[in-house]
CSV table of C-alpha atoms and ligand atoms in Angstrom, one decimal:
chain,number,residue,atom,x,y,z
A,24,MET,CA,112.8,133.1,126.2
A,25,ARG,CA,110.8,132.3,129.3
A,26,ILE,CA,107.9,130.3,128.0
A,27,LEU,CA,104.7,129.4,129.9
A,28,ILE,CA,102.9,126.2,129.0
A,29,THR,CA,99.5,125.7,130.7
A,30,GLY,CA,98.6,122.0,130.7
A,31,GLY,CA,102.4,121.4,130.6
A,32,ALA,CA,102.0,118.0,132.4
A,33,GLY,CA,99.7,116.7,129.7
A,34,PHE,CA,100.4,114.5,126.7
A,35,LEU,CA,101.0,117.4,124.2
A,36,GLY,CA,102.0,120.0,126.8
A,37,SER,CA,104.9,117.8,128.2
A,38,HIS,CA,106.2,117.1,124.7
A,39,LEU,CA,106.1,120.8,123.8
A,40,GLY,CA,108.0,121.5,127.0
A,41,ASP,CA,110.7,119.1,126.1
A,42,ALA,CA,111.0,120.6,122.6
A,43,LEU,CA,111.2,124.2,123.9
A,44,LEU,CA,113.8,123.2,126.6
A,45,GLY,CA,115.7,121.5,123.8
A,46,GLU,CA,115.9,124.8,121.9
A,47,GLY,CA,117.4,126.4,125.0
A,48,ASN,CA,114.4,128.2,126.4
A,49,ASN,CA,113.3,128.4,130.1
A,50,VAL,CA,109.9,126.6,130.6
A,51,VAL,CA,107.3,127.4,133.2
A,52,CYS,CA,104.7,124.7,133.4
A,53,VAL,CA,101.3,125.3,135.0
A,54,ASP,CA,99.0,122.3,135.5
A,55,ASN,CA,96.5,121.2,138.1
A,56,LEU,CA,97.1,117.6,137.3
A,57,LEU,CA,93.3,116.9,136.7
A,58,THR,CA,94.1,114.9,133.5
A,59,GLY,CA,97.9,115.7,133.2
A,60,ARG,CA,100.5,113.5,135.0
A,61,ALA,CA,103.5,114.5,137.1
A,62,THR,CA,105.3,111.4,135.7
A,63,ASN,CA,105.4,113.1,132.3
A,64,LEU,CA,107.8,115.6,133.9
A,65,ARG,CA,109.8,113.3,136.1
A,66,HIS,CA,112.8,113.5,133.8
A,67,LEU,CA,112.9,117.3,134.3
A,68,GLN,CA,113.3,117.1,138.1
A,69,ASN,CA,116.9,118.4,138.1
A,70,GLU,CA,116.5,120.7,135.1
A,71,PRO,CA,117.3,124.3,136.3
A,72,ARG,CA,115.5,125.8,133.3
A,73,PHE,CA,112.2,124.2,134.2
A,74,GLU,CA,109.6,125.3,136.8
A,75,PHE,CA,106.4,123.6,137.7
A,76,TYR,CA,103.4,125.2,139.4
A,77,ASP,CA,100.4,123.1,140.6
A,78,HIS,CA,97.7,125.6,139.7
A,79,ASP,CA,94.2,125.6,138.1
A,80,ILE,CA,94.1,128.3,135.4
A,81,ARG,CA,90.4,129.1,136.2
A,82,GLU,CA,92.0,131.1,139.1
A,83,PRO,CA,94.0,134.1,138.0
A,84,PHE,CA,97.8,133.5,138.2
A,85,ASP,CA,101.1,135.2,137.6
A,86,PHE,CA,104.4,133.4,138.0
A,87,GLY,CA,106.5,136.3,136.7
A,88,HIS,CA,107.4,137.7,133.3
A,89,VAL,CA,107.0,135.4,130.3
A,90,ASP,CA,107.7,135.9,126.6
A,91,TYR,CA,105.3,133.3,125.1
A,92,ILE,CA,102.2,131.5,126.4
A,93,PHE,CA,101.1,128.2,125.1
A,94,ALA,CA,97.6,127.6,126.3
A,95,PHE,CA,97.3,123.8,126.4
A,96,ALA,CA,95.4,123.2,129.6
A,97,SER,CA,92.1,121.3,129.0
A,98,ALA,CA,90.7,117.8,129.4
A,99,ALA,CA,91.0,116.5,125.8
A,100,SER,CA,89.8,112.9,125.5
A,101,PRO,CA,86.1,112.4,125.2
A,102,GLN,CA,86.0,110.2,128.3
A,103,ASP,CA,87.8,112.9,130.4
A,104,TYR,CA,85.9,115.9,129.2
A,105,MET,CA,82.6,114.2,129.6
A,106,GLU,CA,83.5,113.4,133.2
A,107,TRP,CA,84.8,116.9,133.8
A,108,GLY,CA,82.2,118.8,131.7
A,109,ILE,CA,81.8,122.0,133.7
A,110,GLU,CA,85.6,122.2,134.5
A,111,THR,CA,86.2,121.9,130.7
A,112,LEU,CA,83.8,124.7,129.8
A,113,LEU,CA,85.3,127.0,132.4
A,114,THR,CA,88.9,126.2,131.6
A,115,GLY,CA,88.2,127.1,127.9
A,116,SER,CA,86.5,130.4,128.9
A,117,ILE,CA,87.6,131.9,132.2
A,118,GLY,CA,90.9,129.9,132.1
A,119,ILE,CA,91.7,131.2,128.7
A,120,GLN,CA,90.8,134.7,129.6
A,121,ASN,CA,93.3,134.5,132.6
A,122,CYS,CA,96.0,133.4,130.1
A,123,LEU,CA,95.2,136.1,127.6
A,124,GLU,CA,95.2,138.8,130.4
A,125,LEU,CA,98.7,137.5,131.4
A,126,ALA,CA,99.8,137.7,127.7
A,127,ARG,CA,98.5,141.3,127.6
A,128,LYS,CA,100.3,142.3,130.9
A,129,TYR,CA,103.7,141.0,129.7
A,130,ASN,CA,103.2,141.7,126.0
A,131,ALA,CA,103.8,138.0,125.5
A,132,LYS,CA,102.9,136.1,122.3
A,133,PHE,CA,100.1,133.6,122.8
A,134,LEU,CA,99.2,130.3,121.1
A,135,LEU,CA,95.9,128.6,121.8
A,136,ALA,CA,95.6,124.8,121.5
A,137,SER,CA,92.3,124.4,119.7
A,138,THR,CA,90.8,121.3,118.0
A,139,SER,CA,89.3,119.7,115.0
A,140,GLU,CA,86.2,119.3,117.3
A,141,CYS,CA,85.5,122.9,116.2
A,142,TYR,CA,84.3,121.3,112.9
A,143,GLY,CA,81.9,118.9,114.8
A,144,ASP,CA,80.5,116.2,112.6
A,145,PRO,CA,81.7,117.9,109.4
A,146,LEU,CA,79.6,118.1,106.3
A,147,ILE,CA,82.6,119.4,104.3
A,148,HIS,CA,85.5,117.0,103.7
A,149,PRO,CA,88.4,117.3,104.2
A,150,GLN,CA,88.1,120.2,106.6
A,151,LYS,CA,89.6,123.6,105.6
A,152,GLU,CA,90.1,126.3,108.2
A,153,SER,CA,87.4,128.4,106.5
A,154,TYR,CA,84.7,125.8,107.3
A,155,TRP,CA,82.5,126.9,110.2
A,156,GLY,CA,81.6,123.4,111.3
A,157,HIS,CA,78.6,121.4,112.2
A,158,VAL,CA,78.5,121.2,116.0
A,159,ASN,CA,75.7,120.2,118.4
A,160,PRO,CA,75.9,123.0,120.9
A,161,ILE,CA,74.1,121.0,123.7
A,162,GLY,CA,75.1,117.4,123.1
A,163,PRO,CA,77.5,115.4,125.3
A,164,ARG,CA,80.6,116.6,123.3
A,165,SER,CA,79.5,120.3,123.6
A,166,VAL,CA,81.3,120.8,126.9
A,167,TYR,CA,84.6,120.5,124.9
A,168,ASP,CA,83.5,121.7,121.4
A,169,GLU,CA,81.9,124.9,122.7
A,170,ALA,CA,84.7,125.5,125.2
A,171,LYS,CA,87.2,125.5,122.4
A,172,ARG,CA,85.0,127.5,120.0
A,173,PHE,CA,84.6,130.1,122.7
A,174,ALA,CA,88.3,130.0,123.4
A,175,GLU,CA,89.0,130.7,119.7
A,176,ALA,CA,86.5,133.6,119.7
A,177,LEU,CA,88.1,135.1,122.8
A,178,THR,CA,91.6,134.7,121.4
A,179,MET,CA,90.5,136.5,118.2
A,180,ALA,CA,88.8,139.2,120.3
A,181,TYR,CA,92.0,139.8,122.4
A,182,HIS,CA,93.9,139.9,119.1
A,183,ARG,CA,91.5,142.5,117.5
A,184,TYR,CA,90.5,144.6,120.5
A,185,ARG,CA,93.5,144.3,122.9
A,186,LYS,CA,96.2,143.8,120.3
A,187,VAL,CA,97.6,140.6,121.8
A,188,ASP,CA,99.8,138.7,119.3
A,189,THR,CA,97.9,135.5,119.1
A,190,ARG,CA,97.9,132.2,117.1
A,191,ILE,CA,95.4,129.3,117.0
A,192,VAL,CA,96.2,125.7,116.2
A,193,ARG,CA,93.4,123.3,115.4
A,194,ILE,CA,94.9,119.9,116.5
A,195,PHE,CA,93.6,116.7,114.9
A,196,ASN,CA,93.8,113.3,116.6
A,197,THR,CA,97.4,112.9,117.8
A,198,TYR,CA,99.0,109.8,119.4
A,199,GLY,CA,102.4,108.6,120.7
A,200,PRO,CA,104.3,108.0,123.9
A,201,ARG,CA,102.7,109.6,127.1
A,202,LEU,CA,99.1,109.1,125.8
A,203,LYS,CA,97.3,107.7,128.9
A,204,LEU,CA,96.5,104.0,128.7
A,205,ASN,CA,93.1,104.5,130.2
A,206,ASP,CA,91.9,107.8,128.7
A,207,GLY,CA,89.4,105.9,126.4
A,208,ARG,CA,90.8,107.2,123.2
A,209,VAL,CA,90.9,104.9,120.2
A,210,ILE,CA,94.7,104.3,119.9
A,211,SER,CA,95.2,103.8,123.6
A,212,ASN,CA,92.2,101.5,123.9
A,213,PHE,CA,93.2,99.4,120.9
A,214,MET,CA,96.9,99.2,122.0
A,215,LYS,CA,95.9,98.2,125.6
A,216,GLN,CA,93.4,95.6,124.4
A,217,ALA,CA,95.8,94.2,121.8
A,218,LEU,CA,98.7,93.9,124.3
A,219,ARG,CA,96.5,92.3,126.9
A,220,GLY,CA,95.1,89.9,124.3
A,221,GLU,CA,91.6,91.3,125.0
A,222,ASP,CA,88.9,91.8,122.4
A,223,ILE,CA,89.2,95.1,120.4
A,224,THR,CA,86.1,97.3,120.9
A,225,VAL,CA,85.2,99.0,117.6
A,226,TYR,CA,82.3,101.4,118.2
A,227,GLY,CA,79.6,101.1,115.6
A,228,ALA,CA,80.5,99.5,112.3
A,229,GLY,CA,84.0,101.1,112.4
A,230,SER,CA,83.4,102.9,109.1
A,231,GLN,CA,83.8,106.3,110.8
A,232,THR,CA,87.2,107.9,109.9
A,233,ARG,CA,89.9,109.7,111.7
A,234,SER,CA,93.3,111.0,110.6
A,235,PHE,CA,96.1,110.3,113.1
A,236,CYS,CA,99.2,112.5,113.6
A,237,TYR,CA,102.3,111.2,115.4
A,238,VAL,CA,103.2,113.4,118.3
A,239,SER,CA,106.6,114.6,117.0
A,240,ASP,CA,105.1,115.8,113.8
A,241,GLU,CA,102.3,117.6,115.7
A,242,ILE,CA,104.8,119.4,117.9
A,243,GLU,CA,106.9,120.4,114.9
A,244,GLY,CA,103.8,121.9,113.3
A,245,ILE,CA,102.8,123.7,116.4
A,246,LEU,CA,106.3,125.2,116.8
A,247,SER,CA,106.3,126.3,113.1
A,248,LEU,CA,103.0,128.1,113.7
A,249,ALA,CA,104.3,129.6,116.9
A,250,ARG,CA,107.2,131.2,115.0
A,251,SER,CA,104.9,132.5,112.2
A,252,ASP,CA,102.7,135.5,112.0
A,253,GLU,CA,99.6,133.6,111.2
A,254,HIS,CA,96.8,134.8,113.5
A,255,GLU,CA,93.8,132.9,112.1
A,256,PRO,CA,93.3,129.2,113.0
A,257,THR,CA,95.6,126.7,111.3
A,258,ASN,CA,95.0,122.9,111.0
A,259,ILE,CA,97.9,120.8,112.1
A,260,GLY,CA,97.3,117.1,111.6
A,261,ASN,CA,98.0,114.2,109.3
A,262,PRO,CA,95.8,114.1,106.3
A,263,GLN,CA,96.1,110.3,105.9
A,264,GLU,CA,92.6,109.1,106.7
A,265,PHE,CA,91.6,105.7,108.0
A,266,THR,CA,88.4,104.0,109.0
A,267,ILE,CA,88.4,102.9,112.7
A,268,LEU,CA,88.2,99.3,111.5
A,269,GLU,CA,91.4,99.8,109.5
A,270,CYS,CA,93.0,101.4,112.5
A,271,ALA,CA,92.1,98.3,114.6
A,272,HIS,CA,93.8,96.0,112.0
A,273,SER,CA,96.9,98.2,112.0
A,274,VAL,CA,97.2,98.1,115.8
A,275,LEU,CA,96.7,94.3,115.8
A,276,GLN,CA,99.4,93.9,113.2
A,277,ILE,CA,102.0,96.1,114.9
A,278,ALA,CA,101.3,94.6,118.3
A,279,GLY,CA,101.5,91.1,116.8
A,280,ALA,CA,98.2,90.3,118.6
A,281,LYS,CA,95.5,87.9,117.7
A,282,SER,CA,92.6,89.6,119.5
A,283,LYS,CA,89.1,89.4,118.2
A,284,ILE,CA,87.4,92.5,116.9
A,285,ILE,CA,84.0,93.1,118.6
A,286,HIS,CA,81.5,95.9,118.0
A,287,ALA,CA,80.1,98.2,120.8
A,288,PRO,CA,77.5,101.0,120.5
A,289,LEU,CA,78.6,104.2,118.7
A,290,PRO,CA,78.8,107.1,121.2
A,291,VAL,CA,76.2,110.0,120.7
A,292,ASP,CA,77.4,112.6,118.1
A,293,ASP,CA,80.5,110.6,117.2
A,294,PRO,CA,81.8,112.4,114.1
A,295,LYS,CA,81.5,110.2,111.0
A,296,GLN,CA,84.6,111.6,109.3
A,297,ARG,CA,87.6,113.8,110.2
A,298,CYS,CA,90.5,114.8,108.0
A,299,PRO,CA,92.5,118.0,108.0
A,300,ASP,CA,93.1,120.0,104.8
A,301,ILE,CA,96.7,121.1,105.5
A,302,THR,CA,97.1,123.2,102.4
A,303,LYS,CA,97.5,126.3,104.6
A,304,ALA,CA,100.1,124.8,106.9
A,305,LYS,CA,102.1,123.6,103.9
A,306,ALA,CA,102.0,126.9,102.1
A,307,ARG,CA,102.5,129.3,105.1
A,308,LEU,CA,104.6,127.2,107.5
A,309,GLY,CA,106.4,124.9,105.1
A,310,TRP,CA,105.2,122.1,107.4
A,311,GLU,CA,103.8,118.7,106.7
A,312,PRO,CA,103.8,115.4,108.7
A,313,LYS,CA,106.4,112.8,107.9
A,314,ILE,CA,105.4,109.7,110.0
A,315,GLY,CA,102.6,107.4,108.7
A,316,LEU,CA,100.2,105.5,111.0
A,317,GLU,CA,102.1,102.2,111.0
A,318,ASP,CA,105.5,103.7,111.7
A,319,GLY,CA,103.9,105.9,114.4
A,320,LEU,CA,102.3,102.9,116.0
A,321,ARG,CA,105.6,101.0,115.9
A,322,LEU,CA,107.3,104.1,117.6
A,323,SER,CA,104.5,104.0,120.3
A,324,LEU,CA,104.5,100.3,121.0
A,325,GLU,CA,107.3,100.4,123.6
A,326,TRP,CA,105.4,103.1,125.6
A,327,PHE,CA,102.1,101.2,125.6
A,328,SER,CA,103.8,97.9,126.4
A,329,ALA,CA,105.6,99.5,129.4
A,330,GLU,CA,102.3,101.0,130.6
A,331,VAL,CA,100.5,97.7,130.4
A,332,ARG,CA,103.3,96.0,132.3
A,333,ARG,CA,103.2,98.8,135.0
A,334,GLU,CA,99.5,98.3,135.5
A,335,GLU,CA,99.9,94.5,135.7
A,336,LEU,CA,102.6,95.0,138.4
A,337,LEU,CA,100.4,97.4,140.3
A,338,THR,CA,97.5,94.9,140.3
A,339,MET,CA,99.9,92.3,141.6
A,340,VAL,CA,101.0,94.3,144.6
A,341,THR,CA,97.6,95.8,145.5
B,429,UDP,N1,86.6,104.3,119.2
B,429,UDP,C1,86.3,103.0,119.0
B,429,UDP,N2,86.7,102.1,120.0
B,429,UDP,C2,87.3,102.6,121.2
B,429,UDP,C3,87.5,104.0,121.3
B,429,UDP,C4,87.1,104.8,120.3
B,429,UDP,O1,85.8,102.5,118.0
B,429,UDP,O2,87.6,101.8,122.1
B,429,UDP,C5,86.2,105.2,118.1
B,429,UDP,C6,85.2,106.4,118.5
B,429,UDP,O3,83.9,106.0,118.5
B,429,UDP,C7,85.6,107.4,117.4
B,429,UDP,C8,87.1,107.1,117.1
B,429,UDP,O4,87.3,105.8,117.6
B,429,UDP,O5,84.8,107.2,116.2
B,429,UDP,C9,88.0,108.1,117.7
B,429,UDP,O6,87.7,108.2,119.1
B,429,UDP,P1,88.6,109.0,120.2
B,429,UDP,O7,87.9,108.9,121.5
B,429,UDP,O8,90.0,108.6,120.1
B,429,UDP,O9,88.6,110.5,119.7
B,429,UDP,P2,87.6,111.5,118.9
B,429,UDP,O10,88.2,111.7,117.6
B,429,UDP,O11,86.2,110.9,118.8
B,429,UDP,O12,87.6,112.7,119.7
């Protein structure tokens, strides 16, 4: 197949590209490199089955016939989407419409990367796909949450009214190699701080929870969904839930660091709990994650260490 990945230079998009190339497909990557990085694709420089287009999906595009579209272009870390608020809203609306129109034109299958943020600060725990969520539509996170909720509505509308063959994955917190060191997310911040011997910044008391999925598990789940005929949203994440304080201790242990834990203010509308109910993914896709947090952190350590060393070298030469 010739497969298009928008956001193909990003953390998840680039891993997805590797997996699809590994299966023998041709991969077309579209990315404007706003938050994605060309270095995530460097190893594909001489890969004849790989094409890269530097393009912003808010502008219509067509790089030839494709059989499948994976719509992964979006700022995704709270720090990034709050910096690029309007771009994030328009990427999730006009950008996704451009992708859906392309899917319609080529009769291509379509998979939308959606998010656990659709559940907001959830009042139901763990979160099942049938839960409608508890989202602040005008708060600082709304630029991302409402972009993704609109993208889901648009995807379902193209499925119902225009007969596009669509799927929607709700992605929960995912981590692993290629996560940007400075994107402000919890795992990257804690790893960076631990490896540099700096204080670990836990926001609030650290009693809020998240459920962390290692990237290879996430990609396997997404690909199982892509191959299925499930059109309604499906949670793909790891249901093992940790408080942020527990997460800080795990990072310290894996990194062998002695950093002190300090507390900083809790961001506005920071969800108090997040945990996927993956009953549907297990039953319909036969998928469940295999890698627990400590093993995943161990697998990510080399990446974060290399990134910290790279930054140190850069500061030395500049
Ligand atoms: N967090 C933290 N310290 C940090 C970065 C994040 O305590 O240096 C907390 C943040 O307040 C949130 C959780 O970790 O409760 C996950 O944050 P992240 O930005 O990774 O993603 P989110 O799940 O909030 O979108």
